[in-house]
PDB file of C-alpha atoms in Angstrom:
ATOM      1  CA  MET D   1      -4.298 -20.253  18.344  1.00  0.00           C
ATOM      2  CA  LYS D   2      -5.574 -18.617  21.340  1.00  0.00           C
ATOM      3  CA  LEU D   3      -6.650 -14.928  20.573  1.00  0.00           C
ATOM      4  CA  ASN D   4      -6.949 -12.300  23.577  1.00  0.00           C
ATOM      5  CA  GLU D   5     -10.410 -10.388  22.690  1.00  0.00           C
ATOM      6  CA  ARG D   6      -9.474  -7.491  24.999  1.00  0.00           C
ATOM      7  CA  SER D   7      -6.084  -7.032  22.638  1.00  0.00           C
ATOM      8  CA  LEU D   8      -8.116  -7.668  19.684  1.00  0.00           C
ATOM      9  CA  ALA D   9     -10.953  -5.348  19.838  1.00  0.00           C
ATOM     10  CA  PHE D  10      -8.357  -2.612  21.079  1.00  0.00           C
ATOM     11  CA  TYR D  11      -6.760  -3.693  17.727  1.00  0.00           C
ATOM     12  CA  ALA D  12      -9.785  -2.880  15.967  1.00  0.00           C
ATOM     13  CA  THR D  13     -10.749   0.405  17.200  1.00  0.00           C
ATOM     14  CA  CYS D  14      -7.168   2.069  17.931  1.00  0.00           C
ATOM     15  CA  ASP D  15      -6.319   5.023  16.501  1.00  0.00           C
ATOM     16  CA  THR D  16      -3.613   3.795  13.999  1.00  0.00           C
ATOM     17  CA  PRO D  17      -4.835   4.387  10.509  1.00  0.00           C
ATOM     18  CA  ALA D  18      -6.230   1.321   8.714  1.00  0.00           C
ATOM     19  CA  ASP D  19      -5.242  -0.713   5.514  1.00  0.00           C
ATOM     20  CA  ASN D  20      -8.735  -0.547   4.614  1.00  0.00           C
ATOM     21  CA  THR D  21     -12.615   0.557   6.087  1.00  0.00           C
ATOM     22  CA  GLY D  22     -15.769   0.331   4.186  1.00  0.00           C
ATOM     23  CA  PHE D  23     -19.304  -1.333   4.648  1.00  0.00           C
ATOM     24  CA  LEU D  24     -19.082  -5.068   2.860  1.00  0.00           C
ATOM     25  CA  TYR D  25     -21.983  -7.506   2.594  1.00  0.00           C
ATOM     26  CA  LYS D  26     -21.609 -10.791   4.286  1.00  0.00           C
ATOM     27  CA  LYS D  27     -23.199 -13.896   3.869  1.00  0.00           C
ATOM     28  CA  GLY D  28     -23.897 -15.771   6.861  1.00  0.00           C
ATOM     29  CA  GLY D  29     -22.307 -18.913   7.563  1.00  0.00           C
ATOM     30  CA  ARG D  30     -25.723 -21.667   7.927  1.00  0.00           C
ATOM     31  CA  HIS D  31     -27.998 -18.646   6.121  1.00  0.00           C
ATOM     32  CA  ALA D  32     -27.992 -17.622   2.704  1.00  0.00           C
ATOM     33  CA  ALA D  33     -28.983 -14.034   3.905  1.00  0.00           C
ATOM     34  CA  TYR D  34     -26.590 -11.542   3.792  1.00  0.00           C
ATOM     35  CA  HIS D  35     -25.714  -8.523   6.642  1.00  0.00           C
ATOM     36  CA  ARG D  36     -23.995  -5.395   5.735  1.00  0.00           C
ATOM     37  CA  ARG D  37     -20.984  -4.755   7.682  1.00  0.00           C
ATOM     38  CA  TRP D  38     -18.707  -2.785   8.819  1.00  0.00           C
ATOM     39  CA  PHE D  39     -15.485  -3.975   7.995  1.00  0.00           C
ATOM     40  CA  VAL D  40     -11.830  -2.840   9.029  1.00  0.00           C
ATOM     41  CA  LEU D  41      -8.457  -4.308   7.446  1.00  0.00           C
ATOM     42  CA  ARG D  42      -5.267  -4.136   9.666  1.00  0.00           C
ATOM     43  CA  GLY D  43      -2.714  -6.017   8.802  1.00  0.00           C
ATOM     44  CA  ASN D  44      -3.203  -9.664   7.861  1.00  0.00           C
ATOM     45  CA  MET D  45      -7.004  -9.613  10.087  1.00  0.00           C
ATOM     46  CA  LEU D  46      -9.660  -8.648   8.794  1.00  0.00           C
ATOM     47  CA  PHE D  47     -12.220  -7.330  11.383  1.00  0.00           C
ATOM     48  CA  TYR D  48     -15.808  -7.198  10.668  1.00  0.00           C
ATOM     49  CA  PHE D  49     -18.624  -4.927  13.384  1.00  0.00           C
ATOM     50  CA  GLU D  50     -22.506  -4.061  13.227  1.00  0.00           C
ATOM     51  CA  ASP D  51     -22.056  -0.934  12.116  1.00  0.00           C
ATOM     52  CA  ALA D  52     -19.549   1.894  11.579  1.00  0.00           C
ATOM     53  CA  ALA D  53     -20.095   3.440  14.927  1.00  0.00           C
ATOM     54  CA  SER D  54     -19.474   0.170  17.076  1.00  0.00           C
ATOM     55  CA  ARG D  55     -16.585  -0.390  19.212  1.00  0.00           C
ATOM     56  CA  GLU D  56     -16.282  -4.150  19.903  1.00  0.00           C
ATOM     57  CA  PRO D  57     -16.191  -6.035  17.009  1.00  0.00           C
ATOM     58  CA  VAL D  58     -18.530  -8.762  15.881  1.00  0.00           C
ATOM     59  CA  GLY D  59     -15.790 -11.294  14.243  1.00  0.00           C
ATOM     60  CA  VAL D  60     -12.493 -11.343  12.727  1.00  0.00           C
ATOM     61  CA  ILE D  61     -10.635 -13.132   9.024  1.00  0.00           C
ATOM     62  CA  ILE D  62      -6.936 -14.181   9.725  1.00  0.00           C
ATOM     63  CA  LEU D  63      -6.036 -14.067   6.596  1.00  0.00           C
ATOM     64  CA  GLU D  64      -3.270 -16.219   6.393  1.00  0.00           C
ATOM     65  CA  GLY D  65      -3.266 -18.847   3.633  1.00  0.00           C
ATOM     66  CA  CYS D  66      -6.153 -17.524   2.364  1.00  0.00           C
ATOM     67  CA  THR D  67      -6.963 -16.999  -1.363  1.00  0.00           C
ATOM     68  CA  VAL D  68      -9.148 -14.441  -2.595  1.00  0.00           C
ATOM     69  CA  GLU D  69     -11.142 -14.330  -5.985  1.00  0.00           C
ATOM     70  CA  LEU D  70     -14.758 -13.644  -7.700  1.00  0.00           C
ATOM     71  CA  VAL D  71     -17.789 -15.661  -7.374  1.00  0.00           C
ATOM     72  CA  GLU D  72     -20.743 -15.714  -9.079  1.00  0.00           C
ATOM     73  CA  ALA D  73     -23.487 -14.955  -6.216  1.00  0.00           C
ATOM     74  CA  ALA D  74     -26.009 -13.533  -5.641  1.00  0.00           C
ATOM     75  CA  GLU D  75     -25.183 -10.206  -4.581  1.00  0.00           C
ATOM     76  CA  GLU D  76     -23.436  -7.958  -6.944  1.00  0.00           C
ATOM     77  CA  PHE D  77     -19.590  -7.137  -6.660  1.00  0.00           C
ATOM     78  CA  ALA D  78     -19.412 -10.432  -5.166  1.00  0.00           C
ATOM     79  CA  PHE D  79     -16.096 -12.108  -4.182  1.00  0.00           C
ATOM     80  CA  ALA D  80     -15.064 -15.015  -1.531  1.00  0.00           C
ATOM     81  CA  VAL D  81     -12.466 -15.298   0.844  1.00  0.00           C
ATOM     82  CA  ARG D  82     -11.210 -19.657   0.480  1.00  0.00           C
ATOM     83  CA  PHE D  83      -8.996 -21.735   2.831  1.00  0.00           C
ATOM     84  CA  ALA D  84      -7.443 -24.436   2.250  1.00  0.00           C
ATOM     85  CA  GLY D  85      -8.777 -28.029   3.589  1.00  0.00           C
ATOM     86  CA  SER D  86     -12.044 -29.595   3.444  1.00  0.00           C
ATOM     87  CA  ARG D  87     -13.621 -28.213   6.740  1.00  0.00           C
ATOM     88  CA  ALA D  88     -12.227 -24.634   6.485  1.00  0.00           C
ATOM     89  CA  ARG D  89     -15.164 -22.021   5.877  1.00  0.00           C
ATOM     90  CA  THR D  90     -15.346 -20.232   2.619  1.00  0.00           C
ATOM     91  CA  TYR D  91     -16.104 -16.265   3.604  1.00  0.00           C
ATOM     92  CA  VAL D  92     -18.382 -14.921   0.521  1.00  0.00           C
ATOM     93  CA  LEU D  93     -18.375 -10.968   0.579  1.00  0.00           C
ATOM     94  CA  ALA D  94     -20.001  -8.330  -1.506  1.00  0.00           C
ATOM     95  CA  ALA D  95     -19.504  -4.977  -2.405  1.00  0.00           C
ATOM     96  CA  GLU D  96     -21.300  -1.983  -3.024  1.00  0.00           C
ATOM     97  CA  SER D  97     -19.861  -0.757  -6.452  1.00  0.00           C
ATOM     98  CA  GLN D  98     -17.296  -2.273  -8.848  1.00  0.00           C
ATOM     99  CA  ALA D  99     -14.492   0.621  -7.415  1.00  0.00           C
ATOM    100  CA  ALA D 100     -15.634  -0.761  -3.843  1.00  0.00           C
ATOM    101  CA  MET D 101     -15.219  -4.555  -4.720  1.00  0.00           C
ATOM    102  CA  GLU D 102     -11.674  -3.943  -6.755  1.00  0.00           C
ATOM    103  CA  GLY D 103     -10.086  -2.045  -3.751  1.00  0.00           C
ATOM    104  CA  TRP D 104     -11.431  -4.425  -0.970  1.00  0.00           C
ATOM    105  CA  VAL D 105      -9.894  -7.832  -3.206  1.00  0.00           C
ATOM    106  CA  LYS D 106      -6.439  -5.698  -4.271  1.00  0.00           C
ATOM    107  CA  ALA D 107      -5.937  -5.030  -0.119  1.00  0.00           C
ATOM    108  CA  LEU D 108      -7.102  -8.922   1.117  1.00  0.00           C
ATOM    109  CA  SER D 109      -4.731 -10.104  -1.576  1.00  0.00           C
ATOM    110  CA  ARG D 110      -1.531  -8.277  -0.110  1.00  0.00           C
ATOM    111  CA  ALA D 111      -2.810  -8.713   3.542  1.00  0.00           C
ATOM    112  CA  SER D 112      -0.331 -11.830   4.268  1.00  0.00           C
ATOM    113  CA  PHE D 113       3.110 -12.243   5.708  1.00  0.00           C
ATOM    114  CA  ASP D 114       3.501 -13.992   2.377  1.00  0.00           C
ATOM    115  CA  TYR D 115       3.025 -11.425  -0.129  1.00  0.00           C
ATOM    116  CA  LEU D 116       5.169  -9.517   2.711  1.00  0.00           C
ATOM    117  CA  ARG D 117       7.866 -11.839   2.002  1.00  0.00           C
ATOM    118  CA  LEU D 118       7.674 -11.930  -1.517  1.00  0.00           C
ATOM    119  CA  VAL D 119       8.239  -7.789  -1.542  1.00  0.00           C
ATOM    120  CA  VAL D 120      10.934  -7.637   0.880  1.00  0.00           C
ATOM    121  CA  ARG D 121      12.604 -10.648  -1.707  1.00  0.00           C
ATOM    122  CA  GLU D 122      11.973  -8.182  -4.162  1.00  0.00           C
ATOM    123  CA  LEU D 123      13.493  -4.883  -2.845  1.00  0.00           C
ATOM    124  CA  GLU D 124      16.986  -7.619  -1.991  1.00  0.00           C
ATOM    125  CA  GLN D 125      17.158  -8.522  -5.269  1.00  0.00           C
ATOM    126  CA  GLN D 126      16.575  -4.889  -6.363  1.00  0.00           C
ATOM    127  CA  LEU D 127      19.709  -3.530  -3.550  1.00  0.00           C
ATOM    128  CA  ALA D 128      22.087  -6.180  -5.076  1.00  0.00           C
ATOM    129  CA  ALA D 129      21.693  -5.394  -8.545  1.00  0.00           C
ATOM    130  CA  VAL D 130      22.306  -1.567  -7.519  1.00  0.00           C
ATOM    131  CA  ARG D 131      25.519  -2.575  -5.625  1.00  0.00           C
ATOM    132  CA  ALA D 132      26.772  -4.785  -8.188  1.00  0.00           C
ATOM    133  CA  GLY D 133      25.706  -2.290 -11.030  1.00  0.00           C
ATOM    134  CA  GLY D 134      26.395   0.968  -9.663  1.00  0.00           C
ATOM    135  CA  GLY D 135      22.746   2.479 -11.182  1.00  0.00           C
ATOM    136  CA  PRO D 136      19.221   1.918 -10.032  1.00  0.00           C
ATOM    137  CA  PRO D 137      17.519  -0.875 -11.998  1.00  0.00           C
ATOM    138  CA  PRO D 138      14.429  -0.392 -13.475  1.00  0.00           C
ATOM    139  CA  ALA D 139      10.903  -0.259 -11.343  1.00  0.00           C
ATOM    140  CA  ARG D 140       9.147  -2.995 -11.338  1.00  0.00           C
ATOM    141  CA  ARG D 141       5.738  -3.948  -9.868  1.00  0.00           C
ATOM    142  CA  PRO D 142       6.116  -6.463  -6.814  1.00  0.00           C
ATOM    143  CA  ARG D 143       4.628 -10.143  -9.212  1.00  0.00           C
ATOM    144  CA  ALA D 144       1.852 -11.835  -7.100  1.00  0.00           C
ATOM    145  CA  LEU D 145       1.736 -14.690  -5.044  1.00  0.00           C
ATOM    146  CA  PRO D 146       1.199 -17.513  -7.156  1.00  0.00           C
ATOM    147  CA  SER D 147      -2.375 -18.441  -4.650  1.00  0.00           C
ATOM    148  CA  LYS D 148      -3.091 -15.394  -5.363  1.00  0.00           C
ATOM    149  CA  GLU D 149      -3.294 -15.725  -8.867  1.00  0.00           C
ATOM    150  CA  ASN D 150      -6.486 -17.348  -9.761  1.00  0.00           C
ATOM    151  CA  GLY D 151      -7.739 -15.941 -13.357  1.00  0.00           C
ATOM    152  CA  CYS D 152     -10.724 -14.184 -12.194  1.00  0.00           C
ATOM    153  CA  ALA D 153      -9.314 -10.757 -11.665  1.00  0.00           C
ATOM    154  CA  VAL D 154      -7.135  -8.909 -13.485  1.00  0.00           C
ATOM    155  CA  TRP D 155      -5.527  -5.575 -12.307  1.00  0.00           C
ATOM    156  CA  SER D 156      -3.812  -2.892 -14.577  1.00  0.00           C
ATOM    157  CA  ALA D 157      -0.382  -2.608 -14.470  1.00  0.00           C
ATOM    158  CA  GLU D 158      -0.054   1.162 -16.422  1.00  0.00           C
ATOM    159  CA  THR D 159       2.032   3.664 -14.953  1.00  0.00           C
ATOM    160  CA  PRO D 160       0.357   7.172 -15.217  1.00  0.00           C
ATOM    161  CA  ALA D 161       0.830   9.099 -17.578  1.00  0.00           C
ATOM    162  CA  ALA D 162       2.719  12.133 -17.169  1.00  0.00           C
ATOM    163  CA  SER D 163       0.665  15.038 -16.220  1.00  0.00           C
ATOM    164  CA  ALA D 164       0.592  17.924 -19.129  1.00  0.00           C
ATOM    165  CA  PRO D 165       2.203  21.074 -18.357  1.00  0.00           C
ATOM    166  CA  VAL D 166      -0.136  23.975 -16.522  1.00  0.00           C
ATOM    167  CA  ARG D 167       0.312  26.766 -19.114  1.00  0.00           C
ATOM    168  CA  ALA D 168       0.385  30.563 -17.178  1.00  0.00           C
ATOM    169  CA  ASN D 169      -2.498  33.476 -17.077  1.00  0.00           C
ATOM    170  CA  PRO D 170      -1.339  36.063 -19.862  1.00  0.00           C
ATOM    171  CA  GLY D 171      -2.702  38.433 -17.610  1.00  0.00           C
ATOM    172  CA  SER D 172      -0.377  37.165 -14.893  1.00  0.00           C
ATOM    173  CA  ARG D 173       2.446  39.225 -13.900  1.00  0.00           C
ATOM    174  CA  PRO D 174       6.017  37.229 -13.510  1.00  0.00           C
ATOM    175  CA  GLY D 175       7.269  35.657 -10.393  1.00  0.00           C
ATOM    176  CA  PRO D 176      10.382  34.765  -9.819  1.00  0.00           C
ATOM    177  CA  GLU D 177      12.226  31.720 -11.498  1.00  0.00           C
ATOM    178  CA  PRO D 178      12.277  29.066  -8.724  1.00  0.00           C
ATOM    179  CA  PRO D 179      16.163  27.511  -7.595  1.00  0.00           C
ATOM    180  CA  PRO D 180      17.609  25.133 -11.124  1.00  0.00           C
ATOM    181  CA  LEU D 181      17.344  21.127 -10.045  1.00  0.00           C
ATOM    182  CA  PRO D 182      20.628  19.843  -8.565  1.00  0.00           C
ATOM    183  CA  PRO D 183      22.264  17.464 -11.120  1.00  0.00           C
ATOM    184  CA  ARG D 184      22.184  14.124 -11.399  1.00  0.00           C
ATOM    185  CA  ARG D 185      24.258  12.621  -8.900  1.00  0.00           C
ATOM    186  CA  ARG D 186      26.801  10.226 -10.097  1.00  0.00           C
ATOM    187  CA  ALA D 187      27.056   6.724  -9.003  1.00  0.00           C
ATOM    188  CA  SER D 188      30.579   7.743  -7.135  1.00  0.00           C
ATOM    189  CA  ALA D 189      31.403  10.659  -4.738  1.00  0.00           C
ATOM    190  CA  PRO D 190      34.815  13.127  -4.590  1.00  0.00           C
ATOM    191  CA  ASN D 191      36.346  10.342  -1.877  1.00  0.00           C
ATOM    192  CA  GLY D 192      35.087   7.208  -3.268  1.00  0.00           C
ATOM    193  CA  PRO D 193      31.719   5.086  -3.788  1.00  0.00           C
ATOM    194  CA  LEU D 194      28.285   6.118  -1.982  1.00  0.00           C
ATOM    195  CA  ASP D 195      27.451   3.119  -1.026  1.00  0.00           C
ATOM    196  CA  SER D 196      30.696   2.922   1.311  1.00  0.00           C
ATOM    197  CA  ALA D 197      30.187   6.396   2.773  1.00  0.00           C
ATOM    198  CA  SER D 198      28.852   6.843   5.793  1.00  0.00           C
ATOM    199  CA  PHE D 199      25.976   9.258   6.230  1.00  0.00           C
ATOM    200  CA  ALA D 200      27.726  12.080   7.612  1.00  0.00           C
ATOM    201  CA  GLN D 201      30.336  11.965   4.280  1.00  0.00           C
ATOM    202  CA  LEU D 202      26.542  11.718   2.815  1.00  0.00           C
ATOM    203  CA  HIS D 203      25.815  14.699   4.382  1.00  0.00           C
ATOM    204  CA  GLU D 204      28.742  16.747   3.893  1.00  0.00           C
ATOM    205  CA  TRP D 205      28.565  16.353   0.043  1.00  0.00           C
ATOM    206  CA  TYR D 206      25.342  16.569  -0.337  1.00  0.00           C
ATOM    207  CA  GLY D 207      25.081  20.014   1.652  1.00  0.00           C
ATOM    208  CA  GLN D 208      28.346  21.747  -0.259  1.00  0.00           C
ATOM    209  CA  GLU D 209      26.588  21.085  -3.400  1.00  0.00           C
ATOM    210  CA  ILE D 210      23.214  22.681  -2.280  1.00  0.00           C
ATOM    211  CA  ARG D 211      24.724  25.521  -0.918  1.00  0.00           C
ATOM    212  CA  ALA D 212      26.471  26.362  -3.650  1.00  0.00           C
ATOM    213  CA  LEU D 213      23.517  26.001  -5.612  1.00  0.00           C
ATOM    214  CA  ARG D 214      21.487  28.315  -3.347  1.00  0.00           C
ATOM    215  CA  SER D 215      23.956  30.414  -3.514  1.00  0.00           C
ATOM    216  CA  GLN D 216      23.990  30.840  -7.351  1.00  0.00           C
ATOM    217  CA  TRP D 217      20.177  31.224  -7.063  1.00  0.00           C
ATOM    218  CA  LEU D 218      20.415  34.611  -4.864  1.00  0.00           C
ATOM    219  CA  SER D 219      22.736  36.349  -6.329  1.00  0.00           C
ATOM    220  CA  SER D 220      20.810  35.140  -9.557  1.00  0.00           C
ATOM    221  CA  GLN D 221      17.959  37.267  -8.053  1.00  0.00           C
ATOM    222  CA  ALA D 222      19.837  40.393  -6.494  1.00  0.00           C
ATOM    223  CA  GLN D 223      21.171  41.285 -10.012  1.00  0.00           C
ATOM    224  CA  PRO D 224      18.101  44.045 -11.235  1.00  0.00           C
TER     225      PRO D 224
END
């Protein structure tokens, strides 16, 4: 596949937010020395520069069909990007901290169209379950690709605990109460199921409910 160098350089340095950026130590192809490079991840392309101020990348790694795994190396916090095939090159990289290494491994493992295809398939299954059962299924994290499961790294799937309620300052003056929360939407609307309603009908149904709740709240605030 031929890549246009000017287009790649523009894409690597454009103003669009990157998926991940930071310094990594890259092991040379022929020599065992590590060189500190500035890496920019955009989609399934991993660009690397001489430094963060450079406007032209030194090289790019296309991440399709690769696996990312931790490795034993001279540098600490090292990991490798491997490709299938006897002549395929393995890129050995090293982060500057444990947190940076975990962030890069996770980002690179998800930077392929295979992973996006799996996520889309998962979302399609959840949408089909909603339409069939009338209610949302329990939230699930996308499964990792089989090629990414190398057993070298385990990422936590626990959801963060709910934050504790904030106590009001005893000396502060109480402010106006917030408007009441709207009731939970049922699976059907007055004129039919939600999944077959048009956007205009949904807008009107929700608008009526919001206007009624706002009127109740304004009336309660007007009372002495």
